[in-house]
Short mmCIF file of N, CA and C in Angstrom, two decimals:
data_model
loop_
_atom_site.label_atom_id
_atom_site.label_comp_id
_atom_site.label_asym_id
_atom_site.label_seq_id
_atom_site.Cartn_x
_atom_site.Cartn_y
_atom_site.Cartn_z
N MET U 26 3.88 34.10 13.70
CA MET U 26 4.56 32.91 14.21
C MET U 26 6.06 33.08 14.02
N ASP U 27 6.79 32.61 15.00
CA ASP U 27 8.24 32.70 14.90
C ASP U 27 8.79 31.47 14.16
N ALA U 28 10.10 31.42 14.00
CA ALA U 28 10.74 30.36 13.20
C ALA U 28 10.50 28.97 13.78
N LEU U 29 10.52 28.84 15.10
CA LEU U 29 10.31 27.52 15.71
C LEU U 29 8.89 27.01 15.48
N ALA U 30 7.92 27.92 15.45
CA ALA U 30 6.54 27.52 15.16
C ALA U 30 6.41 27.00 13.73
N TRP U 31 7.13 27.62 12.80
CA TRP U 31 7.12 27.14 11.41
C TRP U 31 7.76 25.76 11.31
N VAL U 32 8.82 25.54 12.06
CA VAL U 32 9.45 24.21 12.08
C VAL U 32 8.47 23.17 12.62
N CYS U 33 7.77 23.50 13.69
CA CYS U 33 6.78 22.57 14.25
C CYS U 33 5.66 22.31 13.26
N LEU U 34 5.21 23.36 12.57
CA LEU U 34 4.16 23.19 11.57
C LEU U 34 4.63 22.28 10.42
N PHE U 35 5.88 22.45 10.01
CA PHE U 35 6.44 21.57 8.98
C PHE U 35 6.47 20.12 9.47
N LEU U 36 6.85 19.91 10.73
CA LEU U 36 6.89 18.56 11.28
C LEU U 36 5.50 17.94 11.38
N VAL U 37 4.49 18.75 11.57
CA VAL U 37 3.11 18.25 11.58
C VAL U 37 2.69 17.85 10.17
N ALA U 38 3.06 18.66 9.17
CA ALA U 38 2.64 18.40 7.79
C ALA U 38 3.47 17.32 7.10
N PHE U 39 4.69 17.10 7.55
CA PHE U 39 5.59 16.17 6.86
C PHE U 39 5.06 14.74 6.73
N PRO U 40 4.48 14.12 7.77
CA PRO U 40 4.04 12.73 7.64
C PRO U 40 2.77 12.53 6.82
N VAL U 41 2.04 13.60 6.51
CA VAL U 41 0.74 13.44 5.85
C VAL U 41 0.83 12.72 4.50
N PRO U 42 1.74 13.08 3.58
CA PRO U 42 1.81 12.34 2.32
C PRO U 42 2.15 10.86 2.54
N PHE U 43 3.01 10.56 3.50
CA PHE U 43 3.37 9.18 3.78
C PHE U 43 2.19 8.40 4.35
N LEU U 44 1.38 9.10 5.15
CA LEU U 44 0.17 8.50 5.71
C LEU U 44 -0.75 8.03 4.59
N PHE U 45 -0.90 8.86 3.57
CA PHE U 45 -1.73 8.47 2.43
C PHE U 45 -1.06 7.38 1.60
N TRP U 46 0.21 7.58 1.24
CA TRP U 46 0.89 6.68 0.31
C TRP U 46 1.10 5.28 0.88
N PHE U 47 1.49 5.18 2.14
CA PHE U 47 1.79 3.88 2.72
C PHE U 47 0.68 3.30 3.58
N GLY U 48 -0.34 4.09 3.90
CA GLY U 48 -1.41 3.62 4.77
C GLY U 48 -2.76 3.58 4.08
N LEU U 49 -3.28 4.74 3.74
CA LEU U 49 -4.65 4.81 3.24
C LEU U 49 -4.83 4.28 1.83
N ILE U 50 -3.94 4.62 0.92
CA ILE U 50 -4.09 4.18 -0.47
C ILE U 50 -4.02 2.65 -0.60
N PRO U 51 -3.02 1.96 0.00
CA PRO U 51 -3.04 0.49 -0.10
C PRO U 51 -4.29 -0.15 0.50
N LEU U 52 -4.80 0.40 1.59
CA LEU U 52 -6.02 -0.14 2.19
C LEU U 52 -7.23 0.12 1.30
N TRP U 53 -7.26 1.28 0.64
CA TRP U 53 -8.34 1.57 -0.29
C TRP U 53 -8.30 0.61 -1.48
N VAL U 54 -7.10 0.34 -2.01
CA VAL U 54 -6.96 -0.59 -3.13
C VAL U 54 -7.44 -1.99 -2.72
N ASP U 55 -7.05 -2.44 -1.54
CA ASP U 55 -7.52 -3.75 -1.06
C ASP U 55 -9.05 -3.79 -1.00
N ARG U 56 -9.63 -2.72 -0.50
CA ARG U 56 -11.10 -2.66 -0.39
C ARG U 56 -11.75 -2.69 -1.76
N GLN U 57 -11.20 -1.93 -2.70
CA GLN U 57 -11.73 -1.92 -4.07
C GLN U 57 -11.65 -3.30 -4.71
N LEU U 58 -10.53 -3.97 -4.52
CA LEU U 58 -10.37 -5.30 -5.11
C LEU U 58 -11.35 -6.30 -4.51
N ARG U 59 -11.63 -6.17 -3.23
CA ARG U 59 -12.62 -7.06 -2.61
C ARG U 59 -14.02 -6.79 -3.15
N ARG U 60 -14.30 -5.54 -3.50
CA ARG U 60 -15.64 -5.17 -3.97
C ARG U 60 -15.84 -5.47 -5.45
N VAL U 61 -14.92 -5.04 -6.30
CA VAL U 61 -15.14 -5.13 -7.75
C VAL U 61 -14.10 -5.99 -8.47
N GLY U 62 -13.18 -6.60 -7.73
CA GLY U 62 -12.09 -7.35 -8.35
C GLY U 62 -12.58 -8.61 -9.07
N ARG U 63 -11.85 -8.95 -10.12
CA ARG U 63 -12.10 -10.18 -10.86
C ARG U 63 -10.94 -11.13 -10.59
N GLU U 64 -11.28 -12.36 -10.33
CA GLU U 64 -10.25 -13.36 -10.00
C GLU U 64 -9.92 -14.16 -11.25
N VAL U 65 -8.63 -14.27 -11.55
CA VAL U 65 -8.15 -15.05 -12.69
C VAL U 65 -6.98 -15.91 -12.23
N LEU U 66 -6.70 -16.90 -13.03
CA LEU U 66 -5.55 -17.76 -12.75
C LEU U 66 -4.33 -17.13 -13.41
N GLY U 67 -3.30 -16.89 -12.62
CA GLY U 67 -2.07 -16.30 -13.13
C GLY U 67 -0.90 -17.24 -12.93
N HIS U 68 0.26 -16.73 -13.24
CA HIS U 68 1.48 -17.52 -13.15
C HIS U 68 2.49 -16.73 -12.33
N CYS U 69 3.05 -17.35 -11.29
CA CYS U 69 4.08 -16.69 -10.48
C CYS U 69 5.38 -16.73 -11.28
N ARG U 70 5.95 -15.58 -11.56
CA ARG U 70 7.16 -15.49 -12.38
C ARG U 70 8.43 -15.60 -11.55
N ALA U 71 8.53 -14.80 -10.49
CA ALA U 71 9.78 -14.76 -9.73
C ALA U 71 9.53 -14.15 -8.36
N VAL U 72 10.47 -14.42 -7.47
CA VAL U 72 10.48 -13.81 -6.14
C VAL U 72 11.84 -13.15 -5.98
N SER U 73 11.83 -11.86 -5.68
CA SER U 73 13.10 -11.17 -5.46
C SER U 73 13.19 -10.75 -4.00
N THR U 74 14.42 -10.62 -3.52
CA THR U 74 14.66 -10.29 -2.12
C THR U 74 15.45 -8.99 -2.04
N SER U 75 15.06 -8.14 -1.10
CA SER U 75 15.78 -6.91 -0.85
C SER U 75 15.74 -6.64 0.65
N GLU U 76 16.89 -6.66 1.27
CA GLU U 76 17.03 -6.37 2.69
C GLU U 76 16.11 -7.23 3.55
N GLY U 77 16.00 -8.50 3.24
CA GLY U 77 15.20 -9.42 4.03
C GLY U 77 13.71 -9.37 3.77
N ARG U 78 13.28 -8.61 2.77
CA ARG U 78 11.87 -8.54 2.40
C ARG U 78 11.71 -9.07 0.98
N TYR U 79 10.50 -9.47 0.64
CA TYR U 79 10.28 -10.18 -0.62
C TYR U 79 9.30 -9.43 -1.51
N SER U 80 9.54 -9.53 -2.80
CA SER U 80 8.61 -9.01 -3.80
C SER U 80 8.37 -10.14 -4.79
N THR U 81 7.09 -10.41 -5.06
CA THR U 81 6.71 -11.51 -5.93
C THR U 81 6.07 -10.94 -7.19
N SER U 82 6.47 -11.46 -8.35
CA SER U 82 5.87 -10.98 -9.60
C SER U 82 4.98 -12.07 -10.19
N PHE U 83 3.85 -11.61 -10.72
CA PHE U 83 2.86 -12.50 -11.32
C PHE U 83 2.54 -12.02 -12.73
N GLU U 84 2.18 -12.96 -13.58
CA GLU U 84 1.71 -12.62 -14.91
C GLU U 84 0.33 -13.23 -15.07
N PHE U 85 -0.59 -12.43 -15.59
CA PHE U 85 -1.95 -12.92 -15.80
C PHE U 85 -2.56 -12.21 -17.00
N SER U 86 -3.64 -12.77 -17.49
CA SER U 86 -4.38 -12.17 -18.60
C SER U 86 -5.75 -11.75 -18.11
N THR U 87 -6.16 -10.56 -18.50
CA THR U 87 -7.48 -10.07 -18.12
C THR U 87 -8.53 -10.75 -18.98
N GLN U 88 -9.79 -10.53 -18.66
CA GLN U 88 -10.86 -11.13 -19.45
C GLN U 88 -10.90 -10.57 -20.87
N SER U 89 -10.37 -9.37 -21.06
CA SER U 89 -10.31 -8.79 -22.41
C SER U 89 -9.08 -9.25 -23.18
N GLY U 90 -8.22 -10.04 -22.54
CA GLY U 90 -7.06 -10.60 -23.23
C GLY U 90 -5.76 -9.85 -23.04
N ASP U 91 -5.77 -8.76 -22.28
CA ASP U 91 -4.53 -8.01 -22.02
C ASP U 91 -3.63 -8.81 -21.09
N ARG U 92 -2.35 -8.87 -21.43
CA ARG U 92 -1.38 -9.55 -20.57
C ARG U 92 -0.78 -8.54 -19.61
N ILE U 93 -0.88 -8.82 -18.31
CA ILE U 93 -0.45 -7.90 -17.26
C ILE U 93 0.61 -8.58 -16.41
N ILE U 94 1.62 -7.82 -16.02
CA ILE U 94 2.61 -8.30 -15.06
C ILE U 94 2.44 -7.46 -13.79
N TYR U 95 2.15 -8.13 -12.69
CA TYR U 95 1.97 -7.47 -11.40
C TYR U 95 3.15 -7.81 -10.51
N ILE U 96 3.76 -6.80 -9.91
CA ILE U 96 4.87 -6.99 -8.98
C ILE U 96 4.41 -6.48 -7.62
N SER U 97 4.38 -7.37 -6.64
CA SER U 97 3.91 -6.98 -5.31
C SER U 97 4.91 -6.04 -4.65
N PRO U 98 4.43 -5.18 -3.77
CA PRO U 98 5.36 -4.36 -3.00
C PRO U 98 6.16 -5.24 -2.04
N LEU U 99 7.27 -4.72 -1.55
CA LEU U 99 8.08 -5.47 -0.60
C LEU U 99 7.25 -5.83 0.63
N ALA U 100 7.37 -7.07 1.05
CA ALA U 100 6.61 -7.56 2.20
C ALA U 100 7.46 -8.58 2.95
N GLY U 101 7.02 -8.91 4.13
CA GLY U 101 7.72 -9.90 4.93
C GLY U 101 7.37 -11.33 4.54
N THR U 102 6.48 -11.50 3.57
CA THR U 102 5.99 -12.81 3.16
C THR U 102 6.17 -13.00 1.67
N VAL U 103 6.45 -14.22 1.27
CA VAL U 103 6.49 -14.58 -0.15
C VAL U 103 5.06 -14.95 -0.54
N TRP U 104 4.54 -14.35 -1.62
CA TRP U 104 3.14 -14.55 -1.99
C TRP U 104 2.95 -15.65 -3.02
N GLY U 105 4.00 -16.27 -3.50
CA GLY U 105 3.86 -17.35 -4.48
C GLY U 105 5.16 -18.09 -4.66
N THR U 106 5.08 -19.17 -5.42
CA THR U 106 6.26 -19.97 -5.73
C THR U 106 6.52 -19.85 -7.23
N PRO U 107 7.74 -19.46 -7.62
CA PRO U 107 8.02 -19.29 -9.05
C PRO U 107 7.71 -20.56 -9.85
N GLY U 108 7.07 -20.36 -10.98
CA GLY U 108 6.72 -21.47 -11.87
C GLY U 108 5.37 -22.09 -11.59
N GLU U 109 4.74 -21.71 -10.49
CA GLU U 109 3.43 -22.29 -10.16
C GLU U 109 2.31 -21.31 -10.47
N GLU U 110 1.12 -21.85 -10.61
CA GLU U 110 -0.04 -21.02 -10.86
C GLU U 110 -0.51 -20.38 -9.55
N ALA U 111 -1.13 -19.22 -9.67
CA ALA U 111 -1.63 -18.51 -8.49
C ALA U 111 -2.86 -17.73 -8.89
N LEU U 112 -3.78 -17.59 -7.94
CA LEU U 112 -4.96 -16.77 -8.18
C LEU U 112 -4.59 -15.30 -8.01
N VAL U 113 -5.02 -14.48 -8.95
CA VAL U 113 -4.76 -13.04 -8.93
C VAL U 113 -6.09 -12.32 -9.04
N VAL U 114 -6.27 -11.30 -8.22
CA VAL U 114 -7.47 -10.48 -8.27
C VAL U 114 -7.07 -9.12 -8.83
N TYR U 115 -7.79 -8.66 -9.85
CA TYR U 115 -7.46 -7.37 -10.46
C TYR U 115 -8.72 -6.53 -10.60
N ASP U 116 -8.52 -5.23 -10.69
CA ASP U 116 -9.61 -4.29 -10.91
C ASP U 116 -9.80 -4.16 -12.41
N PRO U 117 -10.97 -4.50 -12.96
CA PRO U 117 -11.16 -4.46 -14.41
C PRO U 117 -11.03 -3.05 -14.99
N ARG U 118 -11.23 -2.01 -14.18
CA ARG U 118 -11.09 -0.64 -14.67
C ARG U 118 -9.62 -0.23 -14.81
N SER U 119 -8.74 -0.86 -14.05
CA SER U 119 -7.33 -0.48 -14.06
C SER U 119 -6.46 -1.68 -13.66
N PRO U 120 -6.42 -2.73 -14.49
CA PRO U 120 -5.69 -3.95 -14.09
C PRO U 120 -4.18 -3.77 -13.99
N TRP U 121 -3.61 -2.84 -14.71
CA TRP U 121 -2.16 -2.62 -14.68
C TRP U 121 -1.73 -1.86 -13.44
N ARG U 122 -2.69 -1.25 -12.72
CA ARG U 122 -2.35 -0.50 -11.51
C ARG U 122 -2.83 -1.16 -10.23
N ARG U 123 -3.97 -1.88 -10.31
CA ARG U 123 -4.57 -2.44 -9.10
C ARG U 123 -4.78 -3.93 -9.27
N ALA U 124 -3.88 -4.69 -8.66
CA ALA U 124 -3.97 -6.15 -8.66
C ALA U 124 -3.28 -6.66 -7.41
N ARG U 125 -3.70 -7.82 -6.95
CA ARG U 125 -3.10 -8.49 -5.80
C ARG U 125 -3.25 -9.99 -6.01
N SER U 126 -2.33 -10.75 -5.47
CA SER U 126 -2.53 -12.19 -5.46
C SER U 126 -3.61 -12.48 -4.41
N ARG U 127 -4.32 -13.57 -4.57
CA ARG U 127 -5.38 -13.91 -3.62
C ARG U 127 -4.79 -14.09 -2.23
N ARG U 128 -3.61 -14.72 -2.13
CA ARG U 128 -2.97 -14.90 -0.82
C ARG U 128 -2.65 -13.55 -0.18
N GLU U 129 -2.18 -12.62 -0.98
CA GLU U 129 -1.83 -11.29 -0.49
C GLU U 129 -3.09 -10.54 -0.03
N LEU U 130 -4.17 -10.68 -0.78
CA LEU U 130 -5.41 -10.00 -0.45
C LEU U 130 -6.07 -10.58 0.79
N ASP U 131 -5.92 -11.88 1.01
CA ASP U 131 -6.53 -12.53 2.17
C ASP U 131 -5.76 -12.31 3.46
N ALA U 132 -4.48 -11.97 3.34
CA ALA U 132 -3.65 -11.74 4.54
C ALA U 132 -3.89 -10.32 5.07
N ARG U 133 -3.54 -10.13 6.33
CA ARG U 133 -3.66 -8.78 6.92
C ARG U 133 -2.62 -7.88 6.26
N SER U 134 -3.07 -6.76 5.76
CA SER U 134 -2.20 -5.84 5.04
C SER U 134 -1.19 -5.20 5.98
N GLU U 135 0.05 -5.08 5.51
CA GLU U 135 1.08 -4.38 6.27
C GLU U 135 0.79 -2.88 6.34
N ALA U 136 -0.13 -2.42 5.52
CA ALA U 136 -0.49 -1.00 5.54
C ALA U 136 -1.14 -0.61 6.86
N TRP U 137 -1.79 -1.57 7.55
CA TRP U 137 -2.38 -1.27 8.86
C TRP U 137 -1.30 -0.86 9.85
N ALA U 138 -0.17 -1.56 9.85
CA ALA U 138 0.93 -1.21 10.76
C ALA U 138 1.51 0.16 10.39
N SER U 139 1.69 0.39 9.10
CA SER U 139 2.20 1.69 8.65
C SER U 139 1.26 2.81 9.05
N LEU U 140 -0.03 2.58 8.88
CA LEU U 140 -1.02 3.58 9.24
C LEU U 140 -0.99 3.87 10.74
N ALA U 141 -0.88 2.82 11.55
CA ALA U 141 -0.84 3.00 13.01
C ALA U 141 0.39 3.81 13.42
N TRP U 142 1.57 3.47 12.89
CA TRP U 142 2.79 4.20 13.24
C TRP U 142 2.73 5.65 12.78
N LEU U 143 2.24 5.86 11.57
CA LEU U 143 2.19 7.23 11.06
C LEU U 143 1.15 8.08 11.80
N LEU U 144 0.03 7.49 12.17
CA LEU U 144 -0.96 8.23 12.96
C LEU U 144 -0.42 8.56 14.35
N ALA U 145 0.32 7.63 14.95
CA ALA U 145 0.94 7.90 16.25
C ALA U 145 1.96 9.03 16.13
N LEU U 146 2.78 8.98 15.09
CA LEU U 146 3.76 10.05 14.85
C LEU U 146 3.05 11.39 14.65
N GLU U 147 1.99 11.37 13.88
CA GLU U 147 1.23 12.61 13.63
C GLU U 147 0.61 13.14 14.92
N ALA U 148 0.06 12.26 15.73
CA ALA U 148 -0.54 12.69 17.00
C ALA U 148 0.50 13.31 17.92
N ILE U 149 1.68 12.71 17.99
CA ILE U 149 2.74 13.24 18.84
C ILE U 149 3.17 14.62 18.35
N THR U 150 3.35 14.77 17.04
CA THR U 150 3.79 16.08 16.53
C THR U 150 2.71 17.15 16.71
N VAL U 151 1.44 16.77 16.58
CA VAL U 151 0.36 17.74 16.79
C VAL U 151 0.33 18.17 18.26
N VAL U 152 0.50 17.24 19.18
CA VAL U 152 0.51 17.57 20.60
C VAL U 152 1.68 18.50 20.92
N VAL U 153 2.85 18.19 20.38
CA VAL U 153 4.02 19.05 20.61
C VAL U 153 3.76 20.44 20.04
N PHE U 154 3.17 20.51 18.86
CA PHE U 154 2.89 21.79 18.22
C PHE U 154 1.89 22.60 19.06
N LEU U 155 0.84 21.95 19.53
CA LEU U 155 -0.16 22.65 20.35
C LEU U 155 0.43 23.10 21.68
N LEU U 156 1.28 22.25 22.29
CA LEU U 156 1.94 22.65 23.53
C LEU U 156 2.83 23.86 23.30
N TYR U 157 3.53 23.88 22.17
CA TYR U 157 4.38 25.02 21.87
C TYR U 157 3.55 26.28 21.68
N LEU U 158 2.43 26.15 20.96
CA LEU U 158 1.59 27.33 20.73
C LEU U 158 0.96 27.86 22.01
N SER U 159 0.65 26.96 22.93
CA SER U 159 0.02 27.40 24.18
C SER U 159 1.06 27.96 25.17
N TYR U 160 2.33 27.76 24.91
CA TYR U 160 3.38 28.23 25.81
C TYR U 160 3.57 29.68 25.65
#
């Protein structure tokens, strides 16, 4: 393969980690929480804003008594009101890594849009790569 083919191959491989990180993993976590998640009453701590998107932090206690602080990823929606109680769903096997507010879990995940865009980008780069190889 010549240098341009290697560049095309790199462009095909480049979106794959992002496809997992921003698309598949968040959707897998949502699915796990729906299957094995435990719902507890938590407390909305704060809402922070960055570039027009919001991140909401919650504090809750697991059934074993561990105090956990969950900070939602940046989203176009505010998931709670500071100072108010909120339902939080957490994975009992890993509550510090996998938790969502009930409102966040019930809404359509933004990961679907990320997954769609990244799959479209991947399809375009694969087509370009195959066209180059067939030339």
